[in-house]
Amino acid sequence: MQSIAEKYFCIFTKVMKQKKRVTIYDIAQKLNVTASTVSRALSNNGYVNEATRLLVQKTAAELNYKRNTLASNLRKGESKTIGVVVPRINQNFFANVIAGIEDSTYQKGYNLVICQSDEQYKKEVKCVNTLINQHVDCIVISVSVDSLNYDHLQNVIDQGIQLIQFDRVADELQTLKVINDNEQASFEAVCHMLEQGYKKIALLEGPQNLNIFRQRKNGYLRALKKFGVPVNSAYVVENAWTKELGAAATKKLLNLPDAPDAIFASTSDFSALGVLEVANGMQIKVPSQLGICGYSNEAFTEITSPSITTIDQFSMDMGRAVANLYFDELGNTNTSEIPKTIDIKPALIIRGSTSRKS
Amino acid sequence: MQSIAEKYFCIFTKVMKQKKRVTIYDIAQKLNVTASTVSRALSNNGYVNEATRLLVQKTAAELNYKRNTLASNLRKGESKTIGVVVPRINQNFFANVIAGIEDSTYQKGYNLVICQSDEQYKKEVKCVNTLINQHVDCIVISVSVDSLNYDHLQNVIDQGIQLIQFDRVADELQTLKVINDNEQASFEAVCHMLEQGYKKIALLEGPQNLNIFRQRKNGYLRALKKFGVPVNSAYVVENAWTKELGAAATKKLLNLPDAPDAIFASTSDFSALGVLEVANGMQIKVPSQLGICGYSNEAFTEITSPSITTIDQFSMDMGRAVANLYFDELGNTNTSEIPKTIDIKPALIIRGSTSRKS
DNA sequence: TATTTTTCTGCAATCGATTGCATATTGAAA
DNA sequence: TTTCAATATGCAATCGATTGCAGAAAAATA
């Protein structure tokens, strides 16, 4: 009888294995305990006899049981998951921030879900909604260039999900934030170039709806003012954040009657690379005839000829700060408090492209 | 009376909004229908009166209802989610594959969950288990350098989840695969260098537990054989897949009494970059004194001086092929059939670093 | 007009894991 | 020895969405 029961169970398990996953009820049945005991044994929660616990765990391993986190998270009301939305994952800056977040969350047994918006508002909304639907515990986001409306982020807050913005933030939303002091970094970069003797510095800026580009422009203006250099509006070019756009803007700038002698690509190193390629194409010597400064310390900035002066945003530190901010705020239910903003100081990395005096 | 009921409901909703998310039961209660009707109306499944359907959808929007996909997926037994595990997301190759997958899956309303193993077996196992627990419908993976054991992948299959391997595959597992013809690409690269007059070609190879590196080595050996060039084992260096490792290997090679006159960094363009930097440091002229060929067509290969000859793996096409393979196989329940392997042809990109005869 | 088919709604169960609490047993303390 | 506390287990409900099916009503067909 017992032998027959065992036999049927083996056949039943074999069929199941091909069609259905092992659940705690299968373990419970095999050990003649209830699912409740199995659950307690597997989670080491509540009281369970030590021998029973070991037997349950051994059987679970033998049957290759995998917990169903859909069910578990549904019941528990938490998922230990952080969703991250970035414009593009193949940009070093964002990839490094993610690495920094992962560095800290991995140790705490948190899962990371990474989404990319592809710099499209529509996709960003979809990413955010998908994460909301998945009941993640926190959403970390750097908004896309295309995003002019932040209702979807307000929605995150309304759903009771912690929202942390980093780098590109929507200022009007009162949320936790991790940022760089873009204005100061920009200010220092432009001062450096002025100190190198560059007198006519152009600015390649990004869309002014994004905080980071506004701040970088402010730093540029502040440096010019400090050195008593008048602002030439012909030297300020918008929407120059890709290599191609940077190259096109540079062609126009260098064809002005009163061409600039330096270009600050405040949007990205990719834009600066576009500048460098155009300068090379026009036989304009860098840094003696034209200074170039980028932003973000992409890997390639040190391998170009000459290497490109840029701003290091300490992206991995930023990622760690994001994760730590989340964990620090976990117990905090005081919602009338002003949400914290963490400021990671960027650094100016001086390289060949601006080293005129040497 | 009705006014009082409405009043209580508003207070109830307000409290709920701060503590609990709106569920279909809230909508049902408000409209005096059952949750069953609400569900049918929201999913447009089964029969539901048109006026009721519109009213339910309007109310859901007003209450900012968000479906709980934990519950939905649990009940439905499917998640419309594909999990992707790659060694590093900031490598262009992998980022582009992901972009290709996303390109195709986005149109079909599928969600993508991206994990990175950081080239660590331990993290790769965690990634895979997390995805299994999340009941994703499919796992797409390129294994890490560190992975010498593939039980975790067999486990994916055992759990009834579709597994697709790409690029770096475990040959012993009979799964769907999307690969490059690494051997042929390698063969062509080495033939090209031999045709350029390089006679002593060194190979920087990767760990031979990975299929891709074995194949690239085979192509190298085949080309040497075709040209009747004897194999010099001193010219074959293992574990040279980062820039730093490539640089170190190059120093040793170039200090040999009979130094090579070309180096094929078959592991990556990063390795080739290390070669280039060492050559520059030793005043060795590229391509006249030393030829350099990389692998993967990373973005920087066209901006170095000279630009680096490399292999383009058509990573985005690869990603699209992965997604399409998944969708093609969705209806297929014939498990006795040999799983398909899709082969994306790579292309040799000839640039300055190997252009000796010109 | 009677019969058949379609439409609609609600009930109850399902999915798999977790947990509050009742009950029984064992061990410790008075 | 009696009382109290700790240990252990099982029952039933919960989480939120989905869906099979029964029964009723409306529409279509004979």
Coordinates of C-alpha atoms in Angstrom, one line a residue, chain A residues 56-221:
Chain A
V56 CA 11.6 20.3 4.5
Q57 CA 14.6 22.1 3.2
K58 CA 16.2 18.9 2.0
T59 CA 13.1 17.8 0.2
A60 CA 12.6 21.2 -1.4
A61 CA 16.1 21.0 -2.8
E62 CA 15.5 17.4 -4.0
L63 CA 12.3 18.4 -5.8
N64 CA 14.0 21.5 -7.1
Y65 CA 11.4 23.7 -5.6
K66 CA 11.5 27.4 -6.5
R67 CA 9.5 29.9 -4.6
N68 CA 7.0 31.8 -6.6
T69 CA 7.7 35.4 -5.8
L70 CA 4.6 36.5 -7.5
A71 CA 2.6 34.8 -4.8
S72 CA 5.0 35.6 -2.1
N73 CA 5.2 39.3 -2.9
L74 CA 1.4 39.5 -3.3
R75 CA 0.8 38.1 0.1
K76 CA 3.6 40.0 1.9
G77 CA 2.9 43.3 0.2
E78 CA 6.6 44.0 -0.5
S79 CA 8.9 42.8 -3.2
K80 CA 12.5 43.8 -2.1
T81 CA 12.8 45.1 -5.7
I82 CA 14.1 48.5 -6.9
G83 CA 13.2 49.6 -10.4
V84 CA 15.7 51.8 -12.2
V85 CA 14.8 53.8 -15.3
V86 CA 17.6 55.4 -17.3
P87 CA 17.6 57.1 -20.7
R88 CA 20.2 54.6 -22.2
I89 CA 22.0 51.8 -20.6
N90 CA 25.0 51.9 -23.0
Q91 CA 26.0 55.3 -21.7
N92 CA 28.8 54.8 -19.3
F93 CA 27.4 57.3 -16.9
F94 CA 24.1 55.5 -16.5
A95 CA 25.7 52.1 -16.6
N96 CA 28.0 53.1 -13.8
V97 CA 25.2 54.5 -11.7
I98 CA 23.4 51.2 -12.1
A99 CA 26.6 49.4 -11.1
G100 CA 26.8 51.6 -8.0
I101 CA 23.2 50.9 -7.0
E102 CA 23.7 47.2 -7.6
D103 CA 26.8 47.3 -5.5
S104 CA 24.8 48.4 -2.4
T105 CA 21.5 46.6 -3.0
Y106 CA 23.0 43.2 -3.8
Q107 CA 24.4 43.0 -0.2
K108 CA 20.9 43.7 1.2
G109 CA 19.3 41.0 -0.9
Y110 CA 17.4 43.4 -3.1
N111 CA 16.7 42.8 -6.7
L112 CA 17.2 45.4 -9.4
V113 CA 15.0 45.8 -12.4
I114 CA 16.5 47.9 -15.1
C115 CA 14.5 49.7 -17.8
Q116 CA 15.6 52.1 -20.5
S117 CA 13.5 54.9 -21.9
D118 CA 15.6 55.3 -25.0
E119 CA 15.3 59.1 -24.4
Q120 CA 11.6 58.8 -25.2
Y121 CA 8.8 60.1 -23.0
K122 CA 6.4 57.5 -24.1
K123 CA 8.7 54.6 -23.3
E124 CA 9.6 56.3 -20.0
V125 CA 5.9 56.3 -19.0
K126 CA 5.6 52.6 -20.0
C127 CA 8.7 51.7 -17.9
V128 CA 7.3 53.6 -14.9
N129 CA 3.9 52.0 -15.2
T130 CA 5.3 48.5 -15.6
L131 CA 7.3 49.0 -12.5
I132 CA 4.3 50.3 -10.6
N133 CA 2.3 47.3 -11.8
Q134 CA 5.1 45.1 -10.6
H135 CA 4.8 46.5 -7.1
V136 CA 8.4 47.4 -6.8
D137 CA 9.4 49.0 -3.5
C138 CA 11.2 51.9 -5.0
I139 CA 11.7 53.6 -8.4
V140 CA 15.0 55.3 -9.2
I141 CA 14.9 57.5 -12.3
S142 CA 16.9 59.9 -14.5
V143 CA 14.4 61.5 -16.9
S144 CA 14.8 61.5 -20.6
V145 CA 15.4 64.5 -22.8
D146 CA 12.0 64.1 -24.3
S147 CA 10.1 64.3 -21.0
L148 CA 8.3 67.6 -20.6
N149 CA 5.6 66.4 -18.3
Y150 CA 6.0 64.5 -15.0
D151 CA 2.5 63.3 -14.2
H152 CA 3.8 59.7 -14.4
L153 CA 6.3 60.5 -11.6
Q154 CA 3.7 62.1 -9.4
N155 CA 1.7 59.0 -10.0
V156 CA 4.6 56.9 -8.5
I157 CA 4.3 59.0 -5.3
D158 CA 0.5 58.7 -5.3
Q159 CA 0.8 54.9 -5.4
G160 CA 2.9 55.0 -2.3
I161 CA 6.1 53.9 -4.0
Q162 CA 9.3 55.6 -2.9
L163 CA 10.7 57.7 -5.8
I164 CA 14.3 58.7 -6.0
Q165 CA 15.5 61.0 -8.8
F166 CA 19.1 61.3 -9.8
D167 CA 21.1 63.5 -12.1
R168 CA 18.3 64.7 -14.4
V169 CA 15.6 65.6 -12.0
A170 CA 12.2 67.2 -12.2
D171 CA 12.6 70.1 -9.8
E172 CA 8.9 70.6 -9.2
L173 CA 8.6 67.2 -7.6
Q174 CA 9.4 67.0 -4.0
T175 CA 11.3 63.7 -3.9
L176 CA 14.5 62.2 -2.7
K177 CA 17.3 63.3 -5.1
V178 CA 20.9 62.5 -5.8
I179 CA 22.6 65.1 -8.0
N180 CA 25.9 66.7 -9.0
D181 CA 26.7 70.3 -8.6
N182 CA 26.6 70.9 -12.3
E183 CA 26.9 74.7 -12.0
Q184 CA 30.1 74.6 -10.0
A185 CA 31.7 72.0 -12.2
S186 CA 30.8 74.0 -15.3
F187 CA 32.0 77.2 -13.6
E188 CA 35.4 75.5 -12.9
A189 CA 35.7 74.1 -16.4
V190 CA 35.1 77.5 -18.0
C191 CA 37.4 79.3 -15.5
H192 CA 40.1 76.8 -16.4
M193 CA 39.8 77.5 -20.1
L194 CA 39.8 81.3 -19.5
E195 CA 42.9 80.8 -17.4
Q196 CA 44.5 78.9 -20.3
G197 CA 44.0 82.1 -22.4
Y198 CA 40.9 81.1 -24.3
K199 CA 38.9 84.3 -24.8
K200 CA 36.0 83.3 -26.9
I201 CA 34.3 80.3 -25.4
A202 CA 31.3 78.8 -27.0
L203 CA 28.7 76.7 -25.1
L204 CA 27.1 73.6 -26.6
E205 CA 24.0 73.2 -24.3
G206 CA 21.2 70.7 -24.0
P207 CA 17.5 71.2 -23.8
Q208 CA 16.7 73.8 -21.1
N209 CA 13.8 71.8 -19.7
L210 CA 16.4 69.5 -18.0
N211 CA 17.8 70.8 -14.8
I212 CA 21.4 69.6 -15.5
F213 CA 21.7 71.6 -18.7
R214 CA 20.3 74.8 -17.1
Q215 CA 22.8 74.5 -14.3
R216 CA 25.7 73.9 -16.6
K217 CA 24.8 77.0 -18.6
N218 CA 24.6 79.0 -15.4
G219 CA 28.1 77.9 -14.5
Y220 CA 29.3 79.0 -17.9
L221 CA 27.7 82.4 -17.5

